[in-house]
Amino acid sequence: NADLQQQVRRVTALREIDQSIVSSGDLSVTLGMILDNIRLQLGVDAATVLLLKTHTLTLEYVAARGFTTALQGLAVRLGEELSGRVALTRQPLIIPDLQNVLMSQTWREMLNEERLMAYFAAPIIVKGKVLGVLEVLHRQPFEPSSGWLEVFEMLISQAAIAVNNDGLFQDLEQTSLELRFAYEETIEGWARALDLRDHETEGHSRRVTDLTVKLCQHLGVPSEKLMDVRRGALLHDIGKMGVPDAILLKPGKLTPEEWQKMKKHPGFAVKLLSPIKFLRPALDIPQYHHERWDGSGYPLGLSGEDIPLTARAFAVVDVYDALTSDRPYREAWSREQAVEHIRTGAGAHFDPGVVEVFIQLLKLS
Ligand code: C2E
Ligand code: FE
C-alpha cells in the first residue's frame, strides 16, 4: 500500500513536469522542478543541471537546488572538474566519497563549505548528442539501489526532453565533441610549449586566455566568436618561434636590429597559422596584438577601430600580464603599478573603452 502511494506520487510528479515542459517558456523553471523532484524522491541533499555551450566547450549551471552558494552562470570547461569529465566521457560517474578526488581549489572549497561528500552525475543525451550533465550531491555516503537508479533515469530523461524542447538548443554543431576537444587540447599543448621556451611560469597562456575571453564577453563579443578568441589568445606569440633565443632571452635592452627581428613575430604568426583552415578565423589576436590605438604600433600601424576589437582587448590583457610577470630583461611590477600603466595608456596605446571595462573586471575578480 505504501508502495502504491509512492507510485502515485511519482506519476503525479512526472505529470507535473510534463505540464511544465509543455507550458512553461522558461527552461530553468522546468529544470528546477525536476531537481526538486530528484531531491524529494531520491532523498538527496543537492542537485544541479549544467548545459553545454558548444561555442566555448564549457558547461554552465542553469539550475541548482540545495546549495547556499549561487551557482547560476558558473562555467566548467569540458573535460575538467567532475561534470566536465562526465560530459566528455558520456559516462555516469559515481563517487561515494569525494575526499580524495582530484579537483580544483575553487570546487574543493565550495564542496567543503556545503559539506557535500558524495557525488553522482550522468550526461543528458538527446539523439546521441550530449546537451549537459545532471549532478546529484549528498552530505552522507550513498550507494544507489537499482530502484533509485530507475527513478533517476526517469527524471533525467524528463530533463533531456525539456532541454531538447527548448529552441535554443536546436542548432548544436554536428562535429563530434571528442574531436573538437582533442583539437583544443592540442592547441593548449602548443601554448604550453611556447610558455616553456619563454621560461614563462606554468599557466601563463591559460591565464591570459581566460582573462581575454572574459573581457571579450563583457565587451559584447558574440558568443560564436569566443572560441576563436580563445584559440588566438592561446597562440598569440606563436610567431616568437621565429625569433632566435639570443634575442628572446636577452637579459637586457634590445639593439635596433634585434628589435626589428622581434617586431616580425606577428607576421610570423600569420605565416604559421594561415595555412591551417581551422585557425584562420583566430588570426586577429596573433596578427594585431601589438597595434596601438594611436597608430604607433606594429606591424601595420593601424589605429582606432581599424584594429579588430578582440586584438584591442587582448593588448590590454597582454601588457597587464607581461608587466606583472618577471621578464629576462626586468622584474615583475606590482598589480597597482600595472593598472596605473594601463590607465595612463588609455587613448594612446589602448582603446579607452576597453581599458574602462578591463579595470572594472579586475575589481570584480
Ligand atoms: P612581452 O615581454 O610578452 O611583452 C608584451 C608587451 O607588454 C610589450 O610589447 C609591451 O607593450 C608591454 N611590456 C612588457 N614589459 C614592459 C616594460 O617593462 N615596460 C613597458 N612600458 N611595457 C612593457 P612590445 O614592447 O611590443 O614587446 C614585444 C616583445 O618583445 C615582448 O613581449 C618581449 O618578448 C620582447 N621585448 C620587448 N622589450 C624587450 C627588451 O628590452 N629585452 C628583451 N630581451 N626582449 C624585449
Ligand atoms: Fe607579442
Short mmCIF file of C-alpha atoms and ligand atoms in Angstrom, two decimals:
data_model
loop_
_atom_site.label_atom_id
_atom_site.label_comp_id
_atom_site.label_asym_id
_atom_site.label_seq_id
_atom_site.Cartn_x
_atom_site.Cartn_y
_atom_site.Cartn_z
CA ASN A 1 0.00 0.00 0.00
CA ALA A 2 2.83 2.37 0.87
CA ASP A 3 4.37 1.24 -2.40
CA LEU A 4 1.25 2.15 -4.28
CA GLN A 5 1.16 5.58 -2.66
CA GLN A 6 4.73 6.16 -3.67
CA GLN A 7 3.95 5.11 -7.24
CA VAL A 8 1.05 7.53 -7.37
CA ARG A 9 3.26 10.34 -6.07
CA ARG A 10 5.83 9.59 -8.74
CA VAL A 11 3.34 9.52 -11.57
CA THR A 12 1.82 12.78 -10.33
CA ALA A 13 5.27 14.40 -10.21
CA LEU A 14 6.07 13.23 -13.74
CA ARG A 15 2.78 14.66 -14.99
CA GLU A 16 3.57 17.99 -13.36
CA ILE A 17 6.95 18.06 -15.04
CA ASP A 18 5.34 17.18 -18.39
CA GLN A 19 2.92 20.06 -17.92
CA SER A 20 5.77 22.41 -17.19
CA ILE A 21 7.70 21.29 -20.28
CA VAL A 22 4.66 21.96 -22.45
CA SER A 23 3.51 25.21 -20.86
CA SER A 24 6.44 26.98 -19.21
CA GLY A 25 8.56 29.10 -21.51
CA ASP A 26 11.39 29.07 -19.00
CA LEU A 27 13.77 26.13 -19.17
CA SER A 28 15.39 26.85 -15.81
CA VAL A 29 11.96 26.73 -14.14
CA THR A 30 11.23 23.28 -15.57
CA LEU A 31 14.72 22.03 -14.70
CA GLY A 32 14.36 23.42 -11.18
CA MET A 33 11.15 21.45 -10.83
CA ILE A 34 12.93 18.27 -11.94
CA LEU A 35 15.67 18.94 -9.39
CA ASP A 36 13.09 19.45 -6.64
CA ASN A 37 11.68 16.05 -7.52
CA ILE A 38 15.08 14.44 -7.52
CA ARG A 39 15.76 15.75 -4.04
CA LEU A 40 12.36 14.70 -2.79
CA GLN A 41 12.03 11.28 -4.41
CA LEU A 42 15.66 10.23 -4.16
CA GLY A 43 16.32 11.73 -0.75
CA VAL A 44 19.49 13.62 -1.70
CA ASP A 45 20.76 16.96 -0.37
CA ALA A 46 21.57 18.82 -3.58
CA ALA A 47 21.20 18.57 -7.33
CA THR A 48 22.22 20.67 -10.34
CA VAL A 49 21.89 20.84 -14.11
CA LEU A 50 24.68 22.12 -16.34
CA LEU A 51 24.15 22.73 -20.04
CA LEU A 52 26.81 22.51 -22.71
CA LYS A 53 27.75 25.67 -24.63
CA THR A 54 29.25 24.34 -27.83
CA HIS A 55 30.84 27.65 -28.83
CA THR A 56 33.12 27.72 -25.84
CA LEU A 57 33.14 24.00 -24.96
CA THR A 58 32.03 24.87 -21.46
CA LEU A 59 29.23 23.65 -19.21
CA GLU A 60 27.15 26.28 -17.45
CA TYR A 61 24.94 25.87 -14.42
CA VAL A 62 21.34 26.67 -15.30
CA ALA A 63 19.59 25.25 -12.24
CA ALA A 64 20.69 24.19 -8.77
CA ARG A 65 18.94 23.10 -5.60
CA GLY A 66 20.28 22.62 -2.09
CA PHE A 67 23.30 24.95 -2.40
CA THR A 68 23.84 28.09 -0.34
CA THR A 69 26.37 29.31 -2.91
CA ALA A 70 24.91 30.77 -6.11
CA LEU A 71 25.93 28.53 -9.00
CA GLN A 72 23.86 30.14 -11.74
CA GLY A 73 26.04 31.23 -14.64
CA LEU A 74 29.15 29.50 -13.30
CA ALA A 75 31.09 27.66 -16.02
CA VAL A 76 33.17 24.49 -16.11
CA ARG A 77 35.39 23.62 -19.06
CA LEU A 78 34.66 20.40 -20.93
CA GLY A 79 36.97 17.66 -19.62
CA GLU A 80 37.63 19.47 -16.34
CA GLU A 81 36.28 19.02 -12.81
CA LEU A 82 33.77 16.22 -12.38
CA SER A 83 30.91 17.47 -14.54
CA GLY A 84 33.28 18.25 -17.42
CA ARG A 85 34.52 14.67 -17.34
CA VAL A 86 31.00 13.27 -17.36
CA ALA A 87 30.11 15.33 -20.45
CA LEU A 88 33.29 14.37 -22.28
CA THR A 89 33.25 10.64 -21.49
CA ARG A 90 29.44 10.40 -21.71
CA GLN A 91 29.62 8.06 -18.75
CA PRO A 92 27.84 8.38 -15.44
CA LEU A 93 30.19 8.95 -12.54
CA ILE A 94 29.58 7.79 -9.01
CA ILE A 95 31.86 8.86 -6.17
CA PRO A 96 30.72 7.70 -2.73
CA ASP A 97 33.34 9.87 -1.02
CA LEU A 98 34.82 12.99 -2.61
CA GLN A 99 37.63 13.28 -0.04
CA ASN A 100 40.50 12.08 -2.23
CA VAL A 101 39.21 13.09 -5.62
CA LEU A 102 41.26 15.46 -7.77
CA MET A 103 39.55 18.80 -8.43
CA SER A 104 40.38 22.50 -8.49
CA GLN A 105 40.82 24.52 -5.30
CA THR A 106 37.66 26.52 -6.04
CA TRP A 107 35.46 23.43 -6.19
CA ARG A 108 37.14 21.80 -3.24
CA GLU A 109 36.45 24.85 -1.08
CA MET A 110 32.88 25.13 -2.29
CA LEU A 111 32.11 21.47 -1.58
CA ASN A 112 33.72 21.70 1.85
CA GLU A 113 31.68 24.75 2.67
CA GLU A 114 28.50 22.98 1.61
CA ARG A 115 29.68 19.83 3.45
CA LEU A 116 28.79 17.73 0.41
CA MET A 117 30.67 14.43 0.24
CA ALA A 118 29.00 12.01 -2.16
CA TYR A 119 28.58 12.62 -5.88
CA PHE A 120 26.61 11.11 -8.69
CA ALA A 121 26.25 12.54 -12.19
CA ALA A 122 25.06 11.44 -15.60
CA PRO A 123 25.14 13.03 -19.05
CA ILE A 124 21.94 14.45 -20.53
CA ILE A 125 21.92 12.94 -24.02
CA VAL A 126 19.44 13.52 -26.83
CA LYS A 127 19.74 11.75 -30.19
CA GLY A 128 23.32 10.83 -29.45
CA LYS A 129 24.39 14.36 -28.53
CA VAL A 130 25.47 15.45 -25.08
CA LEU A 131 23.46 18.51 -24.06
CA GLY A 132 24.51 18.73 -20.45
CA VAL A 133 25.03 17.00 -17.13
CA LEU A 134 22.78 16.33 -14.17
CA GLU A 135 24.57 16.15 -10.82
CA VAL A 136 23.33 14.80 -7.51
CA LEU A 137 25.20 15.51 -4.27
CA HIS A 138 24.73 14.28 -0.75
CA ARG A 139 26.12 15.00 2.71
CA GLN A 140 26.45 11.29 3.52
CA PRO A 141 27.94 8.45 1.51
CA PHE A 142 25.34 6.79 -0.65
CA GLU A 143 25.04 3.65 -2.74
CA PRO A 144 22.27 4.00 -5.30
CA SER A 145 20.00 0.93 -5.41
CA SER A 146 18.50 -0.27 -8.68
CA GLY A 147 15.16 1.30 -7.70
CA TRP A 148 16.93 4.61 -7.05
CA LEU A 149 18.63 4.46 -10.44
CA GLU A 150 15.33 3.69 -12.14
CA VAL A 151 13.74 6.85 -10.75
CA PHE A 152 16.86 8.84 -11.60
CA GLU A 153 16.73 7.56 -15.20
CA MET A 154 13.11 8.63 -15.46
CA LEU A 155 13.84 12.14 -14.20
CA ILE A 156 16.96 12.65 -16.27
CA SER A 157 15.06 11.68 -19.41
CA GLN A 158 12.49 14.33 -18.49
CA ALA A 159 15.36 16.79 -18.24
CA ALA A 160 16.59 15.70 -21.68
CA ILE A 161 13.12 16.25 -23.16
CA ALA A 162 12.89 19.69 -21.54
CA VAL A 163 16.30 20.78 -22.84
CA ASN A 164 15.67 19.37 -26.30
CA ASN A 165 12.31 21.15 -26.44
CA ASP A 166 13.96 24.46 -25.75
CA GLY A 167 14.54 26.27 -29.06
CA LEU A 168 17.98 27.47 -28.03
CA PHE A 169 19.47 24.03 -28.30
CA GLN A 170 18.40 23.10 -31.79
CA ASP A 171 21.43 24.37 -33.67
CA LEU A 172 24.06 22.27 -31.95
CA GLU A 173 27.06 21.70 -34.14
CA GLN A 174 27.42 18.23 -35.62
CA THR A 175 31.18 17.94 -35.20
CA SER A 176 31.88 15.35 -32.59
CA LEU A 177 32.75 16.77 -29.22
CA GLU A 178 35.61 14.37 -28.67
CA LEU A 179 37.26 15.52 -31.88
CA ARG A 180 36.84 19.19 -31.11
CA PHE A 181 38.09 18.67 -27.59
CA ALA A 182 41.19 16.81 -28.82
CA TYR A 183 41.80 19.74 -31.11
CA GLU A 184 41.57 22.33 -28.32
CA GLU A 185 43.86 20.21 -26.17
CA THR A 186 46.43 20.17 -28.98
CA ILE A 187 46.36 23.96 -29.20
CA GLU A 188 46.82 24.18 -25.44
CA GLY A 189 49.81 21.86 -25.81
CA TRP A 190 51.38 24.25 -28.32
CA ALA A 191 50.73 27.14 -25.96
CA ARG A 192 52.48 25.27 -23.13
CA ALA A 193 55.45 24.61 -25.43
CA LEU A 194 55.67 28.36 -26.13
CA ASP A 195 55.49 29.18 -22.42
CA LEU A 196 58.34 26.76 -21.81
CA ARG A 197 60.61 28.41 -24.37
CA ASP A 198 59.90 31.86 -22.94
CA HIS A 199 60.62 30.42 -19.47
CA GLU A 200 57.14 31.54 -18.58
CA THR A 201 55.68 30.35 -15.36
CA GLU A 202 53.25 27.50 -15.79
CA GLY A 203 49.79 28.60 -16.78
CA HIS A 204 50.71 31.99 -18.24
CA SER A 205 48.98 31.31 -21.55
CA ARG A 206 45.90 29.93 -19.87
CA ARG A 207 45.74 32.93 -17.53
CA VAL A 208 45.96 35.49 -20.32
CA THR A 209 43.50 33.49 -22.38
CA ASP A 210 40.86 33.10 -19.69
CA LEU A 211 41.03 36.80 -18.86
CA THR A 212 40.80 37.78 -22.54
CA VAL A 213 37.74 35.59 -23.12
CA LYS A 214 36.08 37.11 -20.05
CA LEU A 215 36.93 40.65 -21.17
CA CYS A 216 35.59 39.98 -24.66
CA GLN A 217 32.35 38.63 -23.16
CA HIS A 218 31.99 41.86 -21.17
CA LEU A 219 32.68 43.87 -24.32
CA GLY A 220 29.77 42.15 -26.05
CA VAL A 221 31.77 39.99 -28.48
CA PRO A 222 29.20 37.44 -29.76
CA SER A 223 29.48 34.01 -28.18
CA GLU A 224 30.08 32.32 -31.56
CA LYS A 225 33.37 34.22 -31.76
CA LEU A 226 34.66 33.30 -28.32
CA MET A 227 36.24 30.02 -29.41
CA ASP A 228 38.32 31.88 -31.99
CA VAL A 229 39.26 34.45 -29.35
CA ARG A 230 40.37 31.62 -27.12
CA ARG A 231 42.48 29.97 -29.82
CA GLY A 232 44.00 33.26 -30.90
CA ALA A 233 44.88 34.26 -27.34
CA LEU A 234 46.47 30.87 -26.62
CA LEU A 235 48.64 31.21 -29.72
CA HIS A 236 49.20 34.99 -29.66
CA ASP A 237 53.00 34.80 -29.51
CA ILE A 238 53.47 31.66 -31.63
CA GLY A 239 55.41 33.89 -34.04
CA LYS A 240 58.19 34.16 -31.43
CA MET A 241 59.17 30.67 -32.66
CA GLY A 242 60.86 32.58 -35.46
CA VAL A 243 62.81 34.83 -33.06
CA PRO A 244 66.25 33.50 -32.02
CA ASP A 245 66.89 32.65 -28.34
CA ALA A 246 69.70 35.22 -28.20
CA ILE A 247 67.08 37.93 -28.73
CA LEU A 248 64.07 36.43 -26.96
CA LEU A 249 66.02 35.57 -23.81
CA LYS A 250 68.39 38.54 -23.81
CA PRO A 251 68.67 39.87 -20.27
CA GLY A 252 68.90 43.49 -21.37
CA LYS A 253 67.52 46.05 -23.80
CA LEU A 254 67.33 45.10 -27.48
CA THR A 255 69.51 46.80 -30.11
CA PRO A 256 67.64 48.40 -33.06
CA GLU A 257 68.49 45.37 -35.27
CA GLU A 258 67.28 42.94 -32.63
CA TRP A 259 64.13 44.97 -32.20
CA GLN A 260 63.48 44.79 -35.98
CA LYS A 261 63.55 40.99 -35.70
CA MET A 262 61.35 40.94 -32.62
CA LYS A 263 58.76 43.06 -34.40
CA LYS A 264 58.37 40.33 -37.01
CA HIS A 265 56.64 37.97 -34.61
CA PRO A 266 53.05 38.94 -35.53
CA GLY A 267 53.89 38.38 -39.20
CA PHE A 268 55.47 35.01 -38.45
CA ALA A 269 52.26 34.02 -36.67
CA VAL A 270 50.26 34.72 -39.82
CA LYS A 271 52.67 32.60 -41.90
CA LEU A 272 52.47 29.76 -39.41
CA LEU A 273 48.74 29.73 -38.80
CA SER A 274 47.05 30.86 -42.00
CA PRO A 275 47.60 27.52 -43.80
CA ILE A 276 45.54 25.88 -41.04
CA LYS A 277 41.92 26.38 -42.08
CA PHE A 278 40.54 25.96 -38.56
CA LEU A 279 42.83 28.67 -37.23
CA ARG A 280 42.39 31.30 -39.89
CA PRO A 281 39.43 32.91 -38.09
CA ALA A 282 41.58 33.01 -34.94
CA LEU A 283 44.33 35.14 -36.50
CA ASP A 284 43.18 38.61 -35.36
CA ILE A 285 44.90 38.40 -31.98
CA PRO A 286 48.28 36.94 -33.13
CA GLN A 287 48.35 39.38 -36.04
CA TYR A 288 47.22 42.63 -34.41
CA HIS A 289 48.05 42.39 -30.70
CA HIS A 290 50.88 44.93 -30.96
CA GLU A 291 48.92 47.54 -32.91
CA ARG A 292 48.19 50.64 -30.82
CA TRP A 293 45.06 52.80 -30.59
CA ASP A 294 47.00 55.92 -31.69
CA GLY A 295 48.56 54.18 -34.70
CA SER A 296 52.09 53.90 -33.28
CA GLY A 297 52.12 50.09 -33.08
CA TYR A 298 53.38 47.34 -35.38
CA PRO A 299 53.40 45.58 -37.83
CA LEU A 300 50.91 47.73 -39.80
CA GLY A 301 50.44 50.87 -37.71
CA LEU A 302 46.64 50.52 -37.73
CA SER A 303 44.72 52.86 -35.44
CA GLY A 304 41.39 53.10 -33.59
CA GLU A 305 38.62 50.80 -34.69
CA ASP A 306 40.60 49.60 -37.70
CA ILE A 307 42.22 47.29 -35.16
CA PRO A 308 39.87 44.34 -34.51
CA LEU A 309 38.14 44.66 -31.11
CA THR A 310 39.40 41.28 -29.90
CA ALA A 311 43.00 42.36 -30.57
CA ARG A 312 42.43 45.68 -28.76
CA ALA A 313 41.10 43.72 -25.80
CA PHE A 314 43.94 41.25 -25.88
CA ALA A 315 46.57 44.02 -25.99
CA VAL A 316 45.39 45.32 -22.62
CA VAL A 317 45.44 41.87 -21.01
CA ASP A 318 48.83 41.03 -22.57
CA VAL A 319 50.56 44.15 -21.31
CA TYR A 320 48.95 43.82 -17.87
CA ASP A 321 50.11 40.21 -17.60
CA ALA A 322 53.57 40.97 -19.04
CA LEU A 323 54.11 43.79 -16.52
CA THR A 324 53.00 41.68 -13.54
CA SER A 325 55.38 38.84 -14.56
CA ASP A 326 59.19 38.58 -14.37
CA ARG A 327 60.95 39.02 -17.72
CA PRO A 328 64.58 38.21 -18.66
CA TYR A 329 65.02 41.99 -19.04
CA ARG A 330 63.29 43.14 -15.80
CA GLU A 331 61.44 42.04 -12.65
CA ALA A 332 57.65 41.94 -12.21
CA TRP A 333 55.74 45.12 -11.39
CA SER A 334 53.03 45.24 -8.71
CA ARG A 335 49.35 44.94 -9.66
CA GLU A 336 48.79 48.60 -8.80
CA GLN A 337 51.71 49.81 -10.92
CA ALA A 338 50.48 47.73 -13.85
CA VAL A 339 46.91 49.07 -13.54
CA GLU A 340 48.30 52.61 -13.40
CA HIS A 341 50.34 51.97 -16.56
CA ILE A 342 47.23 50.68 -18.37
CA ARG A 343 45.15 53.63 -17.20
CA THR A 344 47.81 56.08 -18.41
CA GLY A 345 47.96 54.31 -21.77
CA ALA A 346 44.19 54.68 -22.41
CA GLY A 347 43.69 56.67 -25.60
CA ALA A 348 47.34 56.29 -26.65
CA HIS A 349 48.42 52.63 -26.56
CA PHE A 350 44.98 51.26 -25.62
CA ASP A 351 41.34 51.65 -26.59
CA PRO A 352 39.92 53.76 -23.71
CA GLY A 353 36.58 51.91 -23.78
CA VAL A 354 38.35 48.59 -23.39
CA VAL A 355 40.51 49.93 -20.54
CA GLU A 356 37.42 51.02 -18.62
CA VAL A 357 35.78 47.58 -18.87
CA PHE A 358 39.09 45.86 -18.07
CA ILE A 359 39.60 47.83 -14.86
CA GLN A 360 36.03 47.08 -13.75
CA LEU A 361 36.63 43.41 -14.48
CA LEU A 362 39.83 43.37 -12.37
CA LYS A 363 37.91 44.89 -9.46
CA LEU A 364 35.36 42.07 -9.67
CA SER A 365 37.97 39.31 -9.51
P1 C2E B 1 56.34 40.59 -23.67
O1 C2E B 1 57.50 40.58 -22.72
O2 C2E B 1 55.35 39.49 -23.55
O3 C2E B 1 55.62 41.98 -23.55
C1 C2E B 1 54.39 42.25 -24.17
C2 C2E B 1 54.08 43.72 -24.18
O4 C2E B 1 53.94 44.18 -22.82
C3 C2E B 1 55.20 44.60 -24.76
O5 C2E B 1 55.09 44.68 -26.15
C4 C2E B 1 54.92 45.95 -24.08
O6 C2E B 1 53.84 46.60 -24.70
C5 C2E B 1 54.47 45.52 -22.69
N1 C2E B 1 55.62 45.48 -21.77
C6 C2E B 1 56.32 44.42 -21.35
N2 C2E B 1 57.29 44.77 -20.50
C7 C2E B 1 57.24 46.11 -20.39
C8 C2E B 1 58.01 47.09 -19.64
O7 C2E B 1 58.94 46.77 -18.92
N3 C2E B 1 57.64 48.40 -19.77
C9 C2E B 1 56.62 48.79 -20.58
N4 C2E B 1 56.32 50.11 -20.64
N5 C2E B 1 55.88 47.91 -21.30
C10 C2E B 1 56.19 46.58 -21.21
P2 C2E B 1 56.39 45.10 -27.03
O8 C2E B 1 57.08 46.26 -26.41
O9 C2E B 1 55.93 45.25 -28.44
O10 C2E B 1 57.34 43.86 -26.92
C11 C2E B 1 57.08 42.64 -27.55
C12 C2E B 1 58.02 41.56 -27.07
O11 C2E B 1 59.36 41.93 -27.35
C13 C2E B 1 57.97 41.36 -25.56
O12 C2E B 1 56.91 40.51 -25.19
C14 C2E B 1 59.36 40.73 -25.32
O13 C2E B 1 59.35 39.36 -25.66
C15 C2E B 1 60.23 41.47 -26.32
N6 C2E B 1 60.92 42.60 -25.69
C16 C2E B 1 60.47 43.87 -25.52
N7 C2E B 1 61.40 44.63 -24.93
C17 C2E B 1 62.47 43.83 -24.67
C18 C2E B 1 63.76 44.03 -24.05
O14 C2E B 1 64.12 45.14 -23.61
N8 C2E B 1 64.58 42.94 -23.96
C19 C2E B 1 64.21 41.72 -24.44
N9 C2E B 1 65.05 40.66 -24.30
N10 C2E B 1 63.01 41.48 -25.02
C20 C2E B 1 62.17 42.53 -25.14
FE FE B 2 53.58 39.61 -28.78
#
